[in-house]
Amino acid sequence: MKTTNVSDHFHEECGVFGIYGHPEAANLAYLGLYALQHRGQESAGICSTDGERLHCRKDMGLVAEIFTESVLSELRGANAIGHTRYSTAGQSARLNAQPFLVECSKGQIAVAHNGNLTNAIDIRRDLEMSGSIFQANSDTEVIVHLIARSQEDNLEHALRESLLRMEGAYSLAVLSKEGLIVARDPYGFRPMAFGQIEHNGHTAYVFASETCAFDLIGATYIDDVQPGEMITITDSGELHRKRFAPVQDRHHCVFEHVYFARPDSVVFGRSVQKSRELLGRLLAREAPVEADIVVPLPDSGVDAAIGYAAESGLPYRMGLIRNHYVGRTFIEPKQSIRDFGVKLKLNPVRGVIEGKRVILVDDSLVRGTTSQKIVRIVRQAGAKEVHLRISCPPTISPCYYGVDTPDKNELIAANHSIDRIRDHTEADSLAYLSLEGLKQAVQDVQGEYCYACYTGQYPTDLVGIEQLLADSREKK
Ligand code: AMP
C-alpha cells in the first residue's frame, strides 16, 4: 500500500482568496494572491468559472512568474478562487499545488485550503483501505474525497458533512460552476476575512486570508468569516451565512500576529501592526538593557523594534539592510564564505553599528541558526555589545495547525535553557517576551488565542499524532 508521509501533513502555510460576481475575477484573484505572497512562495494557483466549466492554472513559483497576461486571459468568468502555498513536502510538491480541481459526483469542484487537519491521516487511511486513490499528500485531497463520497445531494450539504468529520485547522474556499462556498473551522485557527467591491452598481463578494489583499483591489472589509461558519453564494448571487458546527471555544493562531501576517492586515479583528508594536513596548518594559541603539531584523522584527525603541527612549536605527530580491535560485560560490546565506539576505550598515551597544529585535527564535549568524555579522560590523530581544515567548512545541515549525528536537528552546541559547547565539544578553506580555499585546481578554507553540498545550485532541510522527521518522 502507498505510504503517507505523515510529517508533510503538518507543514503547510498558505494564503487563500475567493471572489464572486466580478467580470475581472481572475485578474483580481491574481492581485489578491500578489498581496498574500508572503503566506507561501512555493506554488500558486487560480481557478475560475464562467458557469459552464472550471478553468484552472497552477504551478510552482511565485504569483508574478506563473500568471502572465495570456494565462490570466484563459481564466474566464466572474467567479474565482486562488491559493499560494509554502510547504516542505519534497518531490511531490507540484502535485500538492492548489486549488485542487476534481470532477466528481457533485460535478467539477475546486478547493483552496489553509490550515492543517489533525485527523487527515486517519481519514486518509480509512479511505485508502476502502479503495480511494490519492495523488498528493495534502489534507485538501482528503476533503475532496469526503465531498465526492458524500450521499448528500448538493455540494453545500456534502461539504458540511465532510467538515463535520474534520478536526484541526481549516479556512477554505470551494468553487463550483454554481457558486462559491467559504468555511472556517469552529475554533477559528486560521484567519479568513470577508469583504465586498462595488462595480457598476453591482456588489462582488471577496474573501481573503488577510485584509491586505482587500486594500490592493479596492474592496471593503466587512467581517471575518466566523469560526464554524459557512458562507454560500449561489448562482443567483444570493449570499447566505450559516453556522455549520456547534459553538466551540476560539483558538486563533497567535503566531499570525507575532510573525506570519503582514502588519498592514487586520487579522482576527485586530491590527497586526498594533499587536507588533505593543509586543515591542512590553518587551522593553520586561527586558530593558543599557544600550545605544535599537536595530530590527528586517522585515519581521521592524514593528516590534519600533515599539521597543519608543518605550525605551533609545534611537531606532536600520542597522541591517535586507535584500528584497533574493530568489530561490542563486549561484553559491564554490569556496565556502562564512554565513553566506544570511549575508545574501541581510547586510549590516557599519556606520550605524560601529562602536555601539546594539539591541537586536527579532520576532521569533525557532532553531536559533539565524540569530547566531546575525549576532556574528553585527559584531563583525563593529558593535561593542549585542543584546538579543525576541518579541514572543520561547517556542517549545511544534504547530499542528498550519504553521511550519520543525520537530521538537530541532526547536532550540524545547531542549535548552535561555542561558544556553544565549551562549549558542553568542549574544551578550538574551530575553524573550513573557506569555502574559504576548496575551496583552494581542489583547486576548477572553482567552480566544492558541498558544500551543509556547505552552505545549494543544486545544484539540491530537490522539495518535505524536506516535504517527515518530513512526514516520523511523521509516525515513
Ligand atoms: P531560526 O531561529 O534560525 O529557525 O529562524 C528564526 C527566524 O525565522 C525568525 O527570525 C523568523 O522571522 C523566521 N520564522 C519563524 N517562523 C517561521 C516560519 N514558520 N516560516 C518561515 N520563517 C519563520
XYZ file of C-alpha atoms and ligand atoms in Angstrom:
499
model
C 0.000 0.000 0.000
C 1.149 3.536 -0.702
C 2.515 5.098 2.449
C 1.642 8.550 3.592
C 4.471 10.817 4.628
C 2.947 11.845 7.910
C 5.129 14.808 8.766
C 4.382 16.502 5.427
C 0.819 16.881 6.606
C 1.754 19.433 9.240
C 3.921 21.750 7.230
C 1.670 23.932 5.184
C 1.451 27.672 5.219
C -0.947 29.181 2.754
C -2.905 32.136 1.512
C -6.466 31.733 0.230
C -8.522 34.115 -1.895
C -12.068 33.964 -3.305
C -14.198 36.309 -5.406
C -17.765 36.076 -6.634
C -19.589 38.242 -9.160
C -16.926 40.408 -10.781
C -16.179 40.474 -14.542
C -12.459 40.634 -13.763
C -12.482 37.818 -11.211
C -9.209 36.161 -12.287
C -7.316 39.462 -12.508
C -8.474 40.434 -9.037
C -7.607 36.959 -7.713
C -4.131 37.464 -9.175
C -3.761 40.785 -7.353
C -5.170 39.262 -4.173
C -2.600 36.471 -4.323
C 0.124 39.023 -5.006
C -0.760 40.643 -1.670
C -0.811 37.225 0.030
C 2.509 36.092 -1.446
C 4.233 36.247 1.960
C 1.979 33.370 3.109
C 3.511 30.959 0.606
C 6.129 31.159 -2.122
C 6.368 27.590 -3.353
C 3.363 27.341 -5.637
C 0.291 29.309 -6.611
C -2.923 28.710 -8.497
C -6.185 30.276 -9.628
C -9.372 28.512 -10.634
C -12.205 30.460 -12.242
C -15.605 29.683 -13.667
C -17.862 31.172 -16.302
C -20.776 28.975 -15.185
C -20.032 26.460 -17.976
C -16.891 24.858 -16.598
C -13.971 25.464 -14.262
C -10.666 26.813 -15.621
C -7.564 26.233 -13.565
C -3.911 27.181 -13.724
C -1.412 26.342 -11.011
C 2.316 25.895 -10.936
C 5.434 26.013 -8.850
C 6.834 29.503 -8.326
C 5.745 32.994 -7.426
C 2.395 34.506 -8.404
C 4.030 37.026 -10.776
C 6.013 34.260 -12.513
C 3.024 31.977 -13.119
C 0.311 34.417 -14.143
C 1.188 36.204 -17.344
C -1.424 38.212 -19.230
C -2.135 35.333 -21.591
C -2.547 32.823 -18.753
C -4.967 35.164 -16.986
C -6.993 35.734 -20.145
C -7.799 31.997 -20.202
C -9.190 32.091 -16.676
C -12.623 33.233 -17.753
C -15.677 34.030 -15.675
C -16.921 36.188 -12.850
C -16.064 33.825 -10.001
C -12.632 32.590 -8.913
C -10.579 31.183 -6.071
C -6.814 31.356 -5.603
C -4.106 29.908 -3.423
C -0.446 30.447 -2.566
C 1.406 27.703 -0.799
C 4.601 27.094 1.068
C 5.430 23.620 2.164
C 8.417 21.493 2.935
C 6.927 18.487 1.106
C 9.607 17.022 -1.177
C 9.418 15.902 -4.794
C 5.668 15.584 -4.920
C 5.349 19.325 -4.284
C 3.859 20.082 -7.719
C 1.021 17.636 -7.142
C 0.220 19.452 -3.942
C -0.216 22.836 -5.607
C -3.703 24.261 -5.133
C -6.567 24.870 -5.893
C -7.331 21.170 -6.063
C -9.640 20.585 -9.026
C -11.661 17.379 -9.443
C -14.609 16.021 -11.358
C -16.840 14.008 -9.058
C -20.401 13.062 -8.202
C -21.004 16.718 -7.245
C -19.699 17.987 -10.605
C -16.464 19.911 -11.057
C -15.201 21.349 -7.801
C -12.056 23.225 -6.828
C -10.815 23.611 -3.259
C -8.283 26.047 -1.806
C -7.382 25.364 1.814
C -5.274 26.982 4.522
C -4.502 25.061 7.717
C -3.881 21.500 8.744
C -6.360 18.813 9.651
C -5.168 16.892 12.681
C -7.155 13.792 11.737
C -6.382 13.860 7.983
C -4.062 10.874 8.230
C -6.657 8.725 9.992
C -9.354 9.653 7.483
C -6.975 9.107 4.595
C -6.007 5.648 5.824
C -9.682 4.692 6.119
C -10.324 5.995 2.608
C -7.289 4.158 1.209
C -8.432 0.930 2.856
C -11.760 1.250 1.068
C -10.159 1.857 -2.314
C -9.619 5.601 -2.659
C -6.584 6.598 -4.672
C -4.589 9.664 -3.633
C -2.261 11.612 -5.908
C -0.751 14.016 -3.427
C -0.197 14.255 0.303
C -2.039 17.403 1.185
C -5.030 17.481 3.511
C -7.037 19.167 0.781
C -7.249 15.940 -1.182
C -8.832 14.265 1.845
C -11.504 16.982 1.929
C -12.208 16.469 -1.778
C -12.589 12.691 -1.321
C -15.041 13.164 1.526
C -17.127 15.563 -0.563
C -17.119 13.159 -3.511
C -18.244 10.221 -1.377
C -20.985 12.042 0.461
C -24.527 10.781 -0.176
C -25.850 14.315 0.229
C -27.405 15.623 -2.947
C -25.880 19.095 -3.090
C -22.394 20.475 -2.631
C -23.204 22.630 0.374
C -24.629 19.698 2.319
C -21.809 17.382 1.211
C -19.238 19.943 2.319
C -20.951 20.398 5.661
C -20.998 16.644 6.225
C -17.290 16.434 5.308
C -16.286 19.351 7.518
C -18.015 17.779 10.497
C -15.644 14.803 10.163
C -12.579 17.010 10.226
C -10.532 18.073 13.212
C -7.993 20.852 13.256
C -7.489 23.990 11.253
C -9.134 24.950 8.006
C -10.114 28.138 6.262
C -11.243 27.085 2.824
C -12.873 28.228 -0.389
C -14.765 25.806 -2.643
C -15.690 26.786 -6.189
C -18.184 25.038 -8.433
C -19.984 26.065 -11.622
C -22.947 27.005 -9.449
C -21.299 29.117 -6.802
C -18.719 29.741 -4.102
C -18.635 28.377 -0.557
C -16.237 29.582 2.126
C -15.877 27.960 5.535
C -13.762 28.257 8.652
C -13.158 25.650 11.355
C -15.128 26.002 14.608
C -12.025 27.103 16.570
C -11.054 29.808 14.056
C -7.379 28.834 13.995
C -6.530 30.420 10.665
C -7.913 33.775 9.520
C -10.387 34.435 6.712
C -11.775 37.884 6.034
C -14.919 38.769 4.128
C -15.421 41.931 2.057
C -17.091 43.439 -0.964
C -16.385 45.552 -4.034
C -18.914 47.754 -5.742
C -18.668 47.918 -9.541
C -21.194 49.398 -11.980
C -23.967 49.209 -9.405
C -23.251 45.543 -8.595
C -21.720 44.043 -5.484
C -18.959 41.457 -5.785
C -18.065 39.420 -2.688
C -14.441 38.765 -1.769
C -12.681 36.555 0.746
C -9.016 36.528 1.731
C -6.705 35.156 4.387
C -5.670 38.727 5.151
C -7.231 42.129 4.616
C -4.093 43.478 2.874
C -5.479 41.696 -0.214
C -8.645 43.816 0.020
C -6.686 47.069 0.164
C -4.956 46.294 -3.110
C -8.150 45.530 -5.037
C -10.227 48.329 -3.504
C -12.514 46.024 -1.515
C -14.123 46.963 1.795
C -13.592 44.665 4.767
C -16.974 43.710 6.262
C -16.328 40.970 8.791
C -14.377 37.791 9.427
C -15.884 34.532 8.262
C -16.807 33.432 11.779
C -15.426 30.244 13.327
C -17.778 27.377 12.429
C -19.458 29.495 9.766
C -20.126 28.669 6.128
C -20.874 31.431 3.651
C -22.528 30.272 0.453
C -23.108 32.358 -2.653
C -25.476 30.659 -5.049
C -25.666 31.015 -8.830
C -28.314 33.721 -8.428
C -25.750 35.745 -6.468
C -27.518 35.428 -3.114
C -25.299 35.229 -0.082
C -26.202 33.033 2.910
C -24.341 32.900 6.209
C -24.853 29.742 8.284
C -23.265 28.122 11.285
C -22.435 24.521 10.301
C -20.825 23.317 13.529
C -21.600 23.665 17.240
C -20.048 26.651 19.028
C -16.554 25.905 20.367
C -14.002 27.917 22.307
C -11.980 30.033 19.908
C -8.300 29.373 19.291
C -6.938 31.976 16.884
C -3.297 31.392 15.944
C -1.258 33.960 17.868
C 1.701 33.438 15.533
C -0.246 35.272 12.815
C 0.221 38.394 14.941
C 3.776 37.558 16.002
C 5.228 36.788 12.577
C 3.094 35.381 9.838
C 0.602 38.045 8.742
C 1.521 41.364 7.180
C 1.470 44.340 9.568
C -0.931 46.211 7.269
C -3.565 43.488 7.743
C -6.378 43.242 10.247
C -6.345 39.660 11.494
C -8.941 38.246 13.914
C -10.388 41.728 14.052
C -7.141 43.332 15.294
C -4.457 45.345 13.506
C -1.294 43.254 13.240
C 0.853 46.381 13.365
C -0.723 47.409 16.682
C -0.010 43.983 18.167
C 3.593 44.002 16.975
C 4.351 47.484 18.264
C 2.866 46.554 21.628
C 4.896 43.315 21.648
C 7.992 45.523 21.364
C 6.845 48.008 24.010
C 6.075 45.255 26.510
C 9.385 43.564 25.743
C 11.177 46.833 26.518
C 9.332 47.035 29.851
C 10.036 43.408 30.725
C 13.621 43.219 29.483
C 15.348 46.606 29.470
C 19.093 46.866 28.959
C 21.576 49.726 28.774
C 22.379 50.281 25.113
C 22.814 52.931 22.394
C 20.516 51.861 19.550
C 17.618 49.520 18.745
C 18.025 47.625 15.454
C 15.349 45.394 13.907
C 15.867 42.220 11.942
C 14.027 43.324 8.824
C 11.293 42.797 7.855
C 9.696 40.671 10.549
C 11.277 42.464 13.528
C 10.556 46.021 12.378
C 7.327 46.843 14.226
C 8.437 45.247 17.491
C 11.727 47.184 17.295
C 9.806 50.433 16.726
C 7.795 49.629 19.871
C 10.907 48.710 21.858
C 12.666 51.940 20.829
C 9.631 54.107 21.605
C 9.199 52.559 25.034
C 12.890 52.633 25.974
C 13.566 56.084 24.545
C 16.527 54.728 22.555
C 17.027 55.591 18.878
C 15.584 53.186 16.315
C 18.188 52.597 13.602
C 18.144 50.500 10.427
C 21.476 48.813 11.123
C 20.687 45.848 8.874
C 19.520 46.134 5.269
C 17.530 43.414 3.643
C 17.984 42.484 0.012
C 14.421 42.004 -1.195
C 15.438 40.386 -4.462
C 16.841 37.120 -3.142
C 15.189 34.445 -5.249
C 15.066 30.746 -4.681
C 17.881 30.172 -7.149
C 21.254 31.747 -6.742
C 24.723 30.524 -7.555
C 26.653 29.754 -4.430
C 30.399 30.328 -4.587
C 32.410 27.118 -4.637
C 34.654 28.274 -1.822
C 32.665 28.484 1.353
C 32.017 32.025 2.521
C 31.162 32.352 6.180
C 27.426 32.851 6.848
C 26.818 33.250 3.119
C 23.069 32.510 3.137
C 22.294 35.118 5.765
C 24.634 37.730 4.260
C 22.817 37.366 0.981
C 19.643 38.473 2.751
C 20.900 40.913 5.380
C 23.893 43.233 5.344
C 24.973 45.441 8.253
C 25.395 49.201 7.963
C 28.789 49.693 9.576
C 28.333 53.434 10.067
C 25.238 52.787 12.193
C 26.548 49.854 14.222
C 30.251 50.538 14.796
C 31.172 51.237 18.409
C 27.535 50.896 19.542
C 25.800 48.778 22.144
C 23.083 47.269 19.973
C 19.692 45.871 20.945
C 18.737 43.485 18.151
C 14.996 42.796 17.961
C 13.541 39.787 16.155
C 10.030 38.382 16.116
C 10.911 34.788 16.965
C 13.731 32.348 17.513
C 12.991 28.854 16.248
C 16.092 26.760 15.566
C 18.487 29.525 16.604
C 20.578 29.399 13.444
C 19.526 32.771 12.012
C 20.125 34.680 15.243
C 23.557 33.196 15.742
C 24.631 34.316 12.281
C 23.136 37.785 12.650
C 24.752 38.364 16.031
C 28.109 37.474 14.443
C 27.527 39.772 11.487
C 26.557 42.678 13.755
C 29.630 42.115 15.918
C 31.863 41.953 12.844
C 30.422 45.321 11.803
C 31.918 46.758 14.985
C 29.149 46.511 17.610
C 30.514 46.827 21.153
C 27.704 44.713 22.603
C 24.809 42.786 21.070
C 21.646 42.249 23.131
C 19.102 39.962 21.515
C 15.417 40.584 22.268
C 12.697 38.264 20.963
C 9.137 39.599 20.809
C 7.438 36.321 21.760
C 7.995 33.559 24.353
C 10.356 30.611 23.716
C 8.982 28.291 21.003
C 8.878 24.887 22.691
C 6.342 22.846 20.712
C 5.553 22.212 17.051
C 2.394 23.551 15.439
C -0.161 21.044 14.119
C -2.493 23.713 12.796
C -0.694 25.024 9.747
C 2.484 26.873 10.757
C 5.727 25.379 9.555
C 7.631 24.648 12.757
C 10.260 21.927 12.870
C 10.094 18.817 15.058
C 10.509 19.357 18.777
C 14.095 18.077 18.714
C 15.050 20.965 16.413
C 13.349 23.659 18.484
C 16.217 25.158 20.435
C 14.049 26.371 23.337
C 12.459 22.937 23.734
C 15.820 21.468 24.560
C 17.959 24.227 26.078
C 17.814 26.837 28.821
C 17.763 30.537 27.953
C 21.372 30.849 29.201
C 22.409 28.030 26.918
C 20.594 29.637 23.959
C 22.289 32.965 24.711
C 25.666 31.168 24.584
C 24.698 29.490 21.315
C 23.681 32.759 19.670
C 26.845 34.409 21.060
C 24.781 37.410 22.224
C 25.779 39.400 25.339
C 22.258 39.008 26.663
C 19.052 37.353 25.503
C 15.459 37.879 26.602
C 12.070 36.741 25.329
C 8.673 38.309 25.910
C 6.563 36.547 28.555
C 3.365 34.665 27.714
C 1.432 37.271 29.710
C 3.048 40.013 27.624
C 2.055 38.228 24.431
C -1.557 37.884 25.595
C -1.650 41.559 26.474
C -0.181 42.591 23.104
C -2.914 40.825 21.123
C -5.486 41.974 23.707
C -6.647 38.437 24.383
C -9.009 39.292 27.208
C -11.400 36.397 26.563
C -8.795 33.630 26.071
C -9.503 33.291 22.346
C -5.997 32.563 21.034
C -3.956 29.369 20.577
C -0.536 29.483 22.292
C 0.361 25.806 21.799
C 3.791 26.541 20.275
C 4.731 28.379 23.502
C 2.982 26.163 26.057
C 2.792 22.682 24.516
C -0.910 22.665 25.425
C -2.912 21.853 22.321
C -6.521 22.966 22.261
C -7.741 19.949 20.264
C -7.369 16.233 20.527
C -4.110 15.074 18.954
C -4.536 11.401 19.706
C -2.027 9.415 17.725
C -0.241 12.292 16.050
C 2.951 12.113 18.115
C 3.055 8.353 17.522
C 2.426 8.721 13.791
C 5.201 11.276 13.552
C 7.578 9.033 15.465
C 6.722 6.091 13.141
C 7.261 8.232 10.069
C 10.658 9.429 11.365
C 11.732 5.826 11.921
C 10.762 4.867 8.355
C 12.849 7.689 6.818
P 15.717 30.205 13.209
O 15.746 30.541 14.679
O 17.057 30.167 12.585
O 14.966 28.919 12.953
O 14.958 31.350 12.439
C 14.007 32.144 13.029
C 13.592 33.192 12.013
O 12.765 32.599 11.024
C 12.786 34.279 12.679
O 13.542 35.452 12.585
C 11.507 34.413 11.895
O 11.464 35.676 11.296
C 11.563 33.329 10.854
N 10.466 32.361 11.037
C 9.896 31.968 12.182
N 8.932 31.058 11.966
C 8.860 30.869 10.644
C 8.046 30.057 9.790
N 7.090 29.276 10.289
N 8.272 30.114 8.466
C 9.244 30.898 7.960
N 10.044 31.696 8.711
C 9.860 31.686 10.038
